[in-house]
Coordinates of C-alpha atoms and ligand atoms in Angstrom, one line a residue:
M22 CA 105.0 127.3 191.8
A23 CA 102.5 126.8 194.4
N24 CA 103.9 124.9 197.8
S25 CA 101.9 121.8 197.3
D26 CA 103.4 121.2 193.8
L27 CA 106.8 121.8 195.3
L28 CA 106.2 119.3 197.6
S29 CA 104.6 116.8 195.4
G30 CA 107.7 117.3 193.0
F31 CA 109.8 116.7 195.8
M32 CA 108.1 113.7 197.4
T33 CA 108.4 112.0 193.6
T34 CA 112.3 112.2 193.7
V35 CA 112.2 111.0 197.2
T36 CA 110.2 108.1 196.6
E37 CA 111.9 107.4 193.2
R38 CA 115.5 107.7 194.9
N39 CA 114.5 105.7 198.2
P40 CA 112.2 102.5 196.8
H41 CA 111.0 100.1 199.3
E42 CA 111.6 102.3 202.2
P43 CA 107.8 103.5 203.2
E44 CA 109.2 104.2 206.8
F45 CA 111.5 106.8 205.5
I46 CA 109.4 108.4 202.9
Q47 CA 106.7 108.9 205.4
A48 CA 109.1 110.8 208.0
V49 CA 110.7 112.8 205.2
K50 CA 106.9 113.7 203.8
E51 CA 106.0 114.8 207.6
V52 CA 108.9 117.2 207.5
A53 CA 109.1 118.3 203.9
E54 CA 105.0 119.6 204.5
T55 CA 106.3 122.2 207.1
I56 CA 109.8 122.7 205.6
I57 CA 109.3 123.5 202.0
P58 CA 106.9 126.3 202.8
F59 CA 109.5 128.0 205.2
I60 CA 112.5 127.4 202.8
E61 CA 110.2 129.6 200.2
D62 CA 110.3 132.5 202.7
H63 CA 113.9 131.8 203.6
K64 CA 115.7 131.6 200.4
K65 CA 119.4 131.1 201.5
Y66 CA 118.2 127.6 202.5
K67 CA 117.1 126.8 199.1
E68 CA 120.0 128.5 197.1
A69 CA 122.0 126.1 199.5
N70 CA 120.0 122.9 198.7
I71 CA 119.7 122.1 202.2
L72 CA 116.6 120.0 201.9
D73 CA 118.3 117.4 199.3
R74 CA 121.2 117.5 201.4
V75 CA 119.6 116.9 204.7
I76 CA 117.5 113.7 203.7
E77 CA 120.7 112.0 202.6
P78 CA 122.6 110.1 205.2
E79 CA 126.1 110.9 205.4
R80 CA 127.1 107.5 205.5
V81 CA 125.4 103.8 205.9
I82 CA 127.0 101.0 207.2
I83 CA 125.5 97.4 206.5
F84 CA 127.2 94.5 208.0
R85 CA 127.1 90.8 208.7
V86 CA 126.4 89.5 212.5
P87 CA 127.2 85.9 212.9
W88 CA 127.0 84.4 216.3
M89 CA 126.9 80.8 218.0
D90 CA 123.4 79.9 219.3
D91 CA 123.6 77.6 222.4
S92 CA 123.3 74.5 220.6
G93 CA 126.6 75.2 218.6
K94 CA 124.9 76.1 215.6
A95 CA 126.4 79.4 213.7
R96 CA 123.6 82.1 213.2
L97 CA 123.4 85.0 210.9
N98 CA 121.9 88.6 211.7
R99 CA 122.3 92.0 209.6
G100 CA 123.9 94.8 211.4
F101 CA 123.2 98.9 210.4
R102 CA 124.4 102.3 211.5
V103 CA 122.7 105.4 209.4
Q104 CA 125.0 108.1 210.5
M105 CA 122.7 110.8 209.2
N106 CA 124.2 114.2 210.3
S107 CA 127.0 115.5 212.2
A108 CA 126.5 119.2 211.0
I109 CA 125.9 120.1 215.0
G110 CA 127.8 117.3 216.9
P111 CA 128.8 113.8 216.8
Y112 CA 126.3 111.1 215.1
K113 CA 124.0 110.1 218.1
G114 CA 121.1 108.0 218.3
G115 CA 119.8 104.6 219.5
L116 CA 120.3 100.8 218.4
R117 CA 117.3 98.8 218.1
F118 CA 117.1 95.2 217.8
H119 CA 114.0 93.9 217.0
P120 CA 112.8 91.6 213.8
T121 CA 111.2 94.4 212.1
V122 CA 114.6 96.2 211.7
N123 CA 115.4 97.2 208.3
L124 CA 117.0 99.9 206.3
S125 CA 113.7 102.0 206.1
V126 CA 113.1 101.8 209.4
L127 CA 116.7 103.1 210.9
K128 CA 116.8 105.6 208.2
F129 CA 113.2 107.1 209.3
L130 CA 114.5 107.0 212.8
A131 CA 117.9 108.5 212.3
F132 CA 115.9 111.3 210.2
E133 CA 113.7 112.0 212.7
Q134 CA 116.7 111.9 215.2
V135 CA 118.5 115.1 213.4
F136 CA 115.6 117.4 214.4
K137 CA 115.4 115.8 217.8
N138 CA 118.6 116.5 218.8
S139 CA 119.0 119.8 217.2
L140 CA 116.0 120.7 219.5
T141 CA 117.5 119.5 222.7
T142 CA 119.8 122.4 222.9
L143 CA 122.9 120.2 223.0
P144 CA 125.5 119.9 220.4
L145 CA 124.2 116.3 219.0
G146 CA 124.2 115.1 215.4
A147 CA 122.0 112.1 214.5
G148 CA 122.2 108.3 213.9
K149 CA 120.8 105.6 214.4
G150 CA 121.3 101.7 214.1
G151 CA 120.6 98.3 215.0
S152 CA 119.8 94.6 213.8
D153 CA 116.9 92.4 212.8
F154 CA 118.1 90.1 215.8
D155 CA 115.0 89.3 218.0
P156 CA 116.3 89.2 221.8
K157 CA 113.1 87.8 223.0
G158 CA 113.4 83.8 223.8
K159 CA 117.5 83.9 223.5
S160 CA 119.3 83.0 226.7
E161 CA 121.7 85.4 228.2
G162 CA 124.9 83.6 226.9
E163 CA 123.1 83.9 223.1
V164 CA 122.3 87.8 223.9
M165 CA 125.9 88.4 225.0
R166 CA 127.6 86.6 222.2
F167 CA 125.3 88.3 219.6
C168 CA 126.2 92.1 221.2
Q169 CA 129.8 91.1 220.9
S170 CA 129.7 90.3 217.5
F171 CA 127.3 93.1 216.9
I172 CA 130.0 95.6 218.2
T173 CA 132.9 93.9 217.3
E174 CA 132.3 95.2 213.8
L175 CA 130.8 98.1 214.7
S176 CA 133.4 99.4 216.8
R177 CA 135.3 100.5 213.8
H178 CA 132.8 103.3 213.2
I179 CA 131.8 104.9 216.4
G180 CA 133.8 106.5 219.1
S181 CA 133.2 109.4 221.8
Y182 CA 133.8 112.0 219.4
T183 CA 132.6 110.0 216.3
D184 CA 129.2 108.1 217.1
I185 CA 127.7 107.9 220.4
P186 CA 125.1 104.6 220.3
A187 CA 122.7 104.2 222.9
G188 CA 119.3 101.9 223.5
D189 CA 116.1 101.5 221.8
I190 CA 113.7 98.8 221.3
G191 CA 115.2 95.6 222.2
V192 CA 118.5 97.3 223.6
G193 CA 118.4 98.1 227.4
A194 CA 120.9 98.1 230.3
R195 CA 121.8 94.5 229.8
E196 CA 122.4 95.2 225.8
I197 CA 124.5 98.1 226.4
G198 CA 126.7 96.3 229.2
Y199 CA 127.6 93.6 226.8
M200 CA 128.4 96.1 223.7
F201 CA 130.5 98.3 226.4
G202 CA 132.6 95.7 227.7
Q203 CA 133.4 94.2 224.3
Y204 CA 134.2 97.8 223.0
K205 CA 136.6 98.6 225.9
R206 CA 138.1 94.9 225.6
L207 CA 138.6 95.7 221.7
S208 CA 139.8 99.9 222.1
N209 CA 141.7 99.0 225.7
Q210 CA 140.0 102.4 226.3
F211 CA 137.4 103.2 229.0
T212 CA 135.6 106.0 227.4
G213 CA 132.0 107.2 227.1
V214 CA 131.1 105.5 223.6
L215 CA 127.8 104.4 224.5
T216 CA 125.2 105.9 226.4
G217 CA 122.6 104.2 229.0
K218 CA 125.5 102.8 230.9
G219 CA 125.1 101.1 234.6
L220 CA 125.5 103.7 236.9
H221 CA 128.9 102.1 238.4
F222 CA 130.6 102.5 235.0
G223 CA 129.8 105.9 233.9
G224 CA 126.1 106.2 233.2
S225 CA 124.0 109.0 234.2
L226 CA 121.4 108.9 236.9
I227 CA 117.8 109.3 235.2
R228 CA 118.8 108.0 232.1
T229 CA 116.7 104.9 232.2
E230 CA 113.7 107.7 233.3
A231 CA 114.6 110.3 230.9
T232 CA 112.6 109.5 228.0
G233 CA 109.3 108.7 229.7
Y234 CA 109.6 111.5 232.4
G235 CA 110.6 113.8 229.6
V236 CA 107.4 113.2 227.6
V237 CA 105.2 113.5 230.9
Y238 CA 107.4 117.1 231.7
F239 CA 106.5 118.0 228.0
A240 CA 102.4 117.4 228.2
K241 CA 102.6 119.5 231.5
E242 CA 104.1 122.5 229.4
V243 CA 101.5 121.9 226.6
L244 CA 98.6 121.6 229.0
K245 CA 99.9 124.8 231.2
K246 CA 99.7 126.7 228.0
R247 CA 96.0 126.1 227.9
G248 CA 95.5 126.9 231.6
D249 CA 95.0 123.0 232.3
S250 CA 97.3 120.1 234.0
L251 CA 97.6 116.5 234.2
E252 CA 95.8 116.5 237.5
N253 CA 93.0 113.8 237.5
K254 CA 93.1 113.1 233.6
T255 CA 92.9 109.4 232.6
C256 CA 95.7 108.4 230.3
A257 CA 96.4 105.5 227.7
V258 CA 99.5 104.5 227.6
S259 CA 100.9 101.9 224.9
G260 CA 103.7 99.6 225.4
S261 CA 105.3 98.3 228.6
G262 CA 109.1 98.6 228.0
N263 CA 111.3 101.7 228.9
V264 CA 109.3 104.6 227.9
A265 CA 106.1 103.5 228.6
Q266 CA 107.0 102.1 232.5
Y267 CA 108.4 105.9 233.0
T268 CA 105.8 107.6 231.4
I269 CA 103.2 106.2 233.6
E270 CA 105.6 106.8 236.5
K271 CA 105.7 110.2 236.1
L272 CA 101.6 110.5 235.3
I273 CA 101.3 108.9 238.6
H274 CA 103.8 111.5 240.1
F275 CA 101.5 114.7 238.8
G276 CA 98.4 113.0 239.9
A277 CA 97.1 111.6 236.5
K278 CA 95.4 108.4 236.2
P279 CA 96.9 106.0 233.5
V280 CA 94.7 103.2 233.0
T281 CA 96.2 101.0 230.1
V282 CA 99.5 99.2 229.1
S283 CA 100.1 97.0 226.1
D284 CA 102.7 94.9 224.3
S285 CA 102.5 93.5 220.8
Q286 CA 99.7 90.8 221.7
G287 CA 97.1 93.0 223.0
F288 CA 96.3 95.6 225.9
I289 CA 95.4 95.7 229.7
H290 CA 92.9 97.9 231.0
D291 CA 92.8 98.7 234.6
P292 CA 89.7 101.2 235.2
D293 CA 91.1 101.8 238.7
G294 CA 94.4 103.0 237.7
I295 CA 97.8 101.7 237.6
D296 CA 99.3 102.8 240.9
E297 CA 102.9 102.6 242.1
E298 CA 102.6 99.1 243.2
K299 CA 101.3 97.7 239.9
L300 CA 104.0 99.6 238.2
D301 CA 106.6 98.0 240.2
Y302 CA 104.9 94.7 239.1
I303 CA 105.3 95.5 235.5
K304 CA 108.9 96.4 236.1
E305 CA 109.5 93.2 237.4
L306 CA 107.4 91.1 234.7
K307 CA 109.1 93.0 231.8
N308 CA 112.3 93.8 232.8
V309 CA 113.5 90.9 235.2
K310 CA 111.0 88.0 234.1
R311 CA 111.1 89.3 230.5
A312 CA 107.1 87.8 230.4
R313 CA 104.3 89.1 228.7
I314 CA 101.8 91.8 229.8
R315 CA 98.8 89.5 229.7
E316 CA 99.7 88.4 233.2
Y317 CA 98.7 91.8 234.9
A318 CA 95.4 90.6 234.3
E319 CA 95.8 87.2 236.3
K320 CA 97.7 89.3 239.4
F321 CA 95.1 92.4 239.3
P322 CA 91.9 90.5 238.3
K323 CA 89.9 93.8 238.0
A324 CA 91.9 94.6 235.3
S325 CA 90.9 93.0 231.5
F326 CA 93.4 91.6 228.9
N327 CA 92.1 92.7 225.4
E328 CA 93.7 90.4 222.7
G329 CA 94.7 91.6 219.5
I330 CA 93.5 95.2 220.2
T331 CA 95.1 98.5 220.5
P332 CA 94.7 100.7 223.9
W333 CA 93.3 103.7 221.7
H334 CA 89.8 101.6 222.5
A335 CA 89.8 103.2 225.9
K336 CA 88.1 106.1 227.0
V337 CA 90.5 108.7 228.1
D338 CA 91.2 112.2 228.3
L339 CA 94.8 111.7 227.1
A340 CA 96.9 109.3 224.9
F341 CA 100.4 108.5 225.3
P342 CA 102.0 106.0 222.1
C343 CA 105.2 104.6 223.7
A344 CA 105.5 101.3 221.8
T345 CA 106.5 101.7 218.0
Q346 CA 105.9 103.3 214.8
N347 CA 102.6 103.5 213.1
E348 CA 100.6 102.0 216.2
L349 CA 98.0 104.7 216.3
P350 CA 96.0 104.4 212.9
E351 CA 93.4 106.6 211.5
E352 CA 90.5 104.5 212.8
D353 CA 92.0 104.5 216.2
A354 CA 92.3 108.2 216.1
Q355 CA 88.9 108.7 215.5
I356 CA 87.7 106.2 218.4
L357 CA 89.8 108.6 220.7
I358 CA 88.3 111.6 219.5
D359 CA 84.6 110.1 219.4
N360 CA 85.4 109.3 223.3
G361 CA 86.5 112.9 224.1
C362 CA 90.3 112.8 224.0
M363 CA 91.8 115.9 224.6
G364 CA 95.4 115.0 223.1
V365 CA 98.3 112.8 221.9
F366 CA 101.6 113.0 223.2
E367 CA 104.4 110.8 221.4
G368 CA 106.6 108.7 223.3
A369 CA 107.6 106.5 220.7
N370 CA 109.0 107.8 217.2
M371 CA 106.1 108.3 214.7
P372 CA 103.8 106.1 216.2
T373 CA 100.8 108.1 214.6
T374 CA 100.1 107.5 210.9
E375 CA 99.8 110.1 208.5
G376 CA 96.1 110.0 208.4
A377 CA 95.6 109.9 212.4
V378 CA 98.0 113.2 212.6
K379 CA 95.6 114.9 209.9
I380 CA 92.5 113.9 211.8
I381 CA 93.6 115.0 215.6
K382 CA 95.0 118.1 213.8
D383 CA 91.8 118.8 212.0
K384 CA 89.9 118.7 215.1
Q385 CA 92.5 120.9 216.9
L386 CA 93.3 118.3 219.5
L387 CA 96.7 118.8 221.1
F388 CA 99.3 116.8 219.6
S389 CA 103.1 116.8 220.1
P390 CA 105.2 114.5 217.9
G391 CA 107.9 112.3 219.3
K392 CA 111.0 114.5 217.7
A393 CA 109.6 116.9 220.6
S394 CA 108.2 115.1 223.4
N395 CA 110.6 111.8 223.7
A396 CA 113.6 113.9 223.2
G397 CA 114.3 113.9 226.9
G398 CA 116.1 110.6 226.4
V399 CA 118.6 111.6 223.9
A400 CA 119.1 114.8 225.7
T401 CA 120.1 113.2 228.9
S402 CA 122.3 110.9 227.0
G403 CA 123.8 114.2 226.1
L404 CA 124.3 115.1 229.6
E405 CA 125.6 111.7 230.1
M406 CA 128.5 112.4 227.7
S407 CA 129.1 115.7 229.5
Q408 CA 129.6 113.8 232.7
N409 CA 132.0 111.3 231.0
A410 CA 134.0 114.1 229.4
Q411 CA 134.5 115.7 232.8
R412 CA 135.0 112.4 234.5
L413 CA 132.2 113.4 237.2
N414 CA 128.9 112.3 238.1
W415 CA 125.9 114.8 238.6
S416 CA 123.1 114.0 241.3
R417 CA 119.9 112.7 240.8
E418 CA 118.2 116.2 241.4
E419 CA 120.8 118.1 239.1
V420 CA 120.1 116.0 236.0
D421 CA 116.4 115.9 236.8
Q422 CA 116.5 119.6 236.9
R423 CA 118.4 119.7 233.7
L424 CA 115.7 117.5 231.9
Q425 CA 113.0 119.4 233.0
S426 CA 114.5 122.9 231.7
I427 CA 115.5 121.2 228.6
M428 CA 111.6 119.7 228.0
K429 CA 110.6 123.6 228.7
S430 CA 112.9 125.0 226.3
I431 CA 111.9 122.5 223.4
H432 CA 108.2 123.6 224.5
D433 CA 108.5 127.0 224.1
N434 CA 111.0 126.6 220.7
C435 CA 108.1 124.7 219.5
V436 CA 105.5 127.5 220.4
E437 CA 107.7 130.1 218.6
Y438 CA 107.6 128.2 215.2
G439 CA 104.4 126.5 215.7
A440 CA 101.7 129.2 216.9
G441 CA 99.2 129.9 214.5
Q442 CA 96.8 133.0 213.9
N443 CA 93.8 131.5 215.4
G444 CA 95.9 130.5 219.0
Y445 CA 96.1 126.8 217.9
I446 CA 99.9 125.8 218.3
D447 CA 101.0 123.2 215.6
Y448 CA 103.8 121.5 217.4
V449 CA 104.7 119.6 214.6
K450 CA 105.5 122.5 212.7
G451 CA 106.9 124.2 215.5
A452 CA 109.7 120.9 216.0
N453 CA 110.4 120.6 212.4
I454 CA 111.3 124.1 211.8
A455 CA 113.1 125.0 215.2
G456 CA 115.1 121.8 214.5
F457 CA 115.8 122.3 210.8
V458 CA 117.1 126.0 211.4
K459 CA 120.2 125.3 213.6
V460 CA 121.1 122.2 211.6
A461 CA 120.7 124.0 208.1
D462 CA 122.6 127.2 209.2
A463 CA 125.5 124.9 210.8
M464 CA 125.3 122.9 207.3
I465 CA 125.8 126.2 205.5
V466 CA 128.5 127.9 207.1
Q467 CA 130.5 124.5 207.1
G468 CA 130.6 124.5 203.1
V469 CA 129.5 122.0 200.7
V470 CA 130.5 118.8 202.7
Ligands
NDP12 P1 111.4 98.7 224.6 O1 111.7 97.4 223.9 O2 112.0 98.8 226.1 O3 109.7 98.3 224.8 C1 109.0 98.2 223.1 C2 107.6 97.9 223.9 O4 106.8 98.3 222.6 C3 107.3 96.8 224.1 O5 106.3 96.9 225.0 C4 106.8 96.2 223.0 O6 106.0 95.0 223.0 C5 106.1 97.0 222.1 N1 106.5 97.0 221.0 C6 107.1 96.6 220.1 N2 107.2 96.7 218.8 C7 105.7 96.6 218.7 C8 104.8 96.2 217.5 N3 105.4 95.8 216.2 N4 103.5 96.2 217.7 C9 103.2 96.6 219.1 N5 103.7 96.8 220.3 C10 105.2 96.6 219.9 O7 111.6 100.1 224.1 P2 111.5 101.5 224.3 O8 110.5 101.6 225.4 O9 112.7 101.9 224.5 O10 110.9 102.1 223.1 C11 109.7 102.6 222.7 C12 109.6 103.2 221.7 O11 110.3 104.8 222.0 C13 110.3 103.1 220.3 O12 109.5 103.8 219.3 C14 111.6 103.8 220.8 O13 112.1 104.2 219.3 C15 110.9 105.1 221.3 N6 112.2 106.0 222.0 C16 112.9 105.3 223.0 C17 113.7 105.8 223.7 C18 114.6 105.5 224.6 O14 115.6 106.0 225.5 N7 114.5 104.1 225.0 C19 113.9 107.4 223.1 C20 113.0 108.1 222.3 C21 112.3 107.0 221.9 P3 106.6 93.5 222.9 O15 107.2 93.0 223.9 O16 105.5 92.9 222.7 O17 107.7 93.4 221.4
2IT13 O1 114.9 107.7 219.9 C1 115.8 108.0 220.5 O2 116.1 109.3 220.7 C2 116.5 107.0 221.3 N1 116.4 105.8 221.2 C3 117.5 107.7 222.5 C4 118.9 107.8 221.7 C5 120.0 108.3 222.5 O3 121.2 108.2 222.0 O4 120.1 107.9 223.8

């Protein structure tokens, strides 16, 4: 049977078995497109039925999260943990608190995490969780009570050898601190059960910076392979949270010129470039004041705020989507291409829609999928776990050095499986196959479990 027929038959079953899960189906399709031809050439994976097994979570936990708001009213949210795959290590992946969280979103994220964690070179299985709770506009007390209630239930299902959550959208140092405190109280054990902890209680240096720095280290490798560099490249970055901030920081370090930043209301265009001083302002605005990015244009009047518009409308050399899934649709990819953009490097998970990826790759632009280019965050979480197990803290230089070498090895691994005959490197194919092989081989030797 032709690979295209195998793919459409497979996707029909996936769609029937996972109704109302568009994001999950999208993520599976993107992997199946490259894995099905690979499996046809490597029958042991087909005989062990690995593809069907790898898309099914080992376990999904859904639970009630009741909490009390400041007015004394009982409130209710839904909590989730998708424990996707433990073939090569304990479940590992972030927690997302955002009103758009549902099973489809968390299954897609957990599925991506399988391949990403495999690529890191570290022994990390995959999971993802979170809640439809919205931390925006909540008081400190409300956030703390919610986190305590959430982790009180989740605590039965996690542990430093079982499942190690971390942050994602809406979950940063503050939320990890509250969840760690309550977990410690319940278990009466000080263990590395969460990563992204504060530096004075087991957190790793560079974890905060790691995802954004890693994206830029990855982009540097991709450009180097083409005999090019980041220097003087004008860059569009979306989002203004953790990943966006440290992507911008490392772009500045490497002599690039980031000109945009955004949130869900619109984007800032600063044609003079965002420098370290302006970035400090963004960090204060988003991390301390928890305010909206539009205020940037009031502080720096040469910049404009463009309400309801994506950053992909700015004329740039490179694009770094660092906000959320499906934030770079096909029509925006066309604008980037028309404006002479050379490549897209995903900081977020699945920010580029299926149609957008297609036209970017058809034009042979550089494109790196999040599961490769944003793996520095979870990789450094893996390094935090190693330090916790050793009861030691490594220096900033040591962690950064390891992060750089991990990003380089992910890049080289993608090239090994993704290099085409005409010299174009398909990083999507490379990341999917390289990530798949390690997990699939481990699943085969562990038997039908
Ligand atoms: P943050 O919560 O720190 O920041 C999220 C940013 O994205 C905010 O600027 C937010 O704007 C924006 N955003 C969220 N939802 C939407 C939306 N629907 N439309 C437009 N903008 C939106 O999250 P992170 O920086 O940690 O995560 C960003 C992305 O990176 C996510 O895809 C995450 O999965 C991924 N990622 C994160 C890692 C990490 O270590 N933190 C590791 C690897 C990937 P607003 O304030 O308006 O909501
Ligand atoms: O998407 C991701 O890789 C993360 N949110 C980080 C997960 C982690 O365990 O550090």
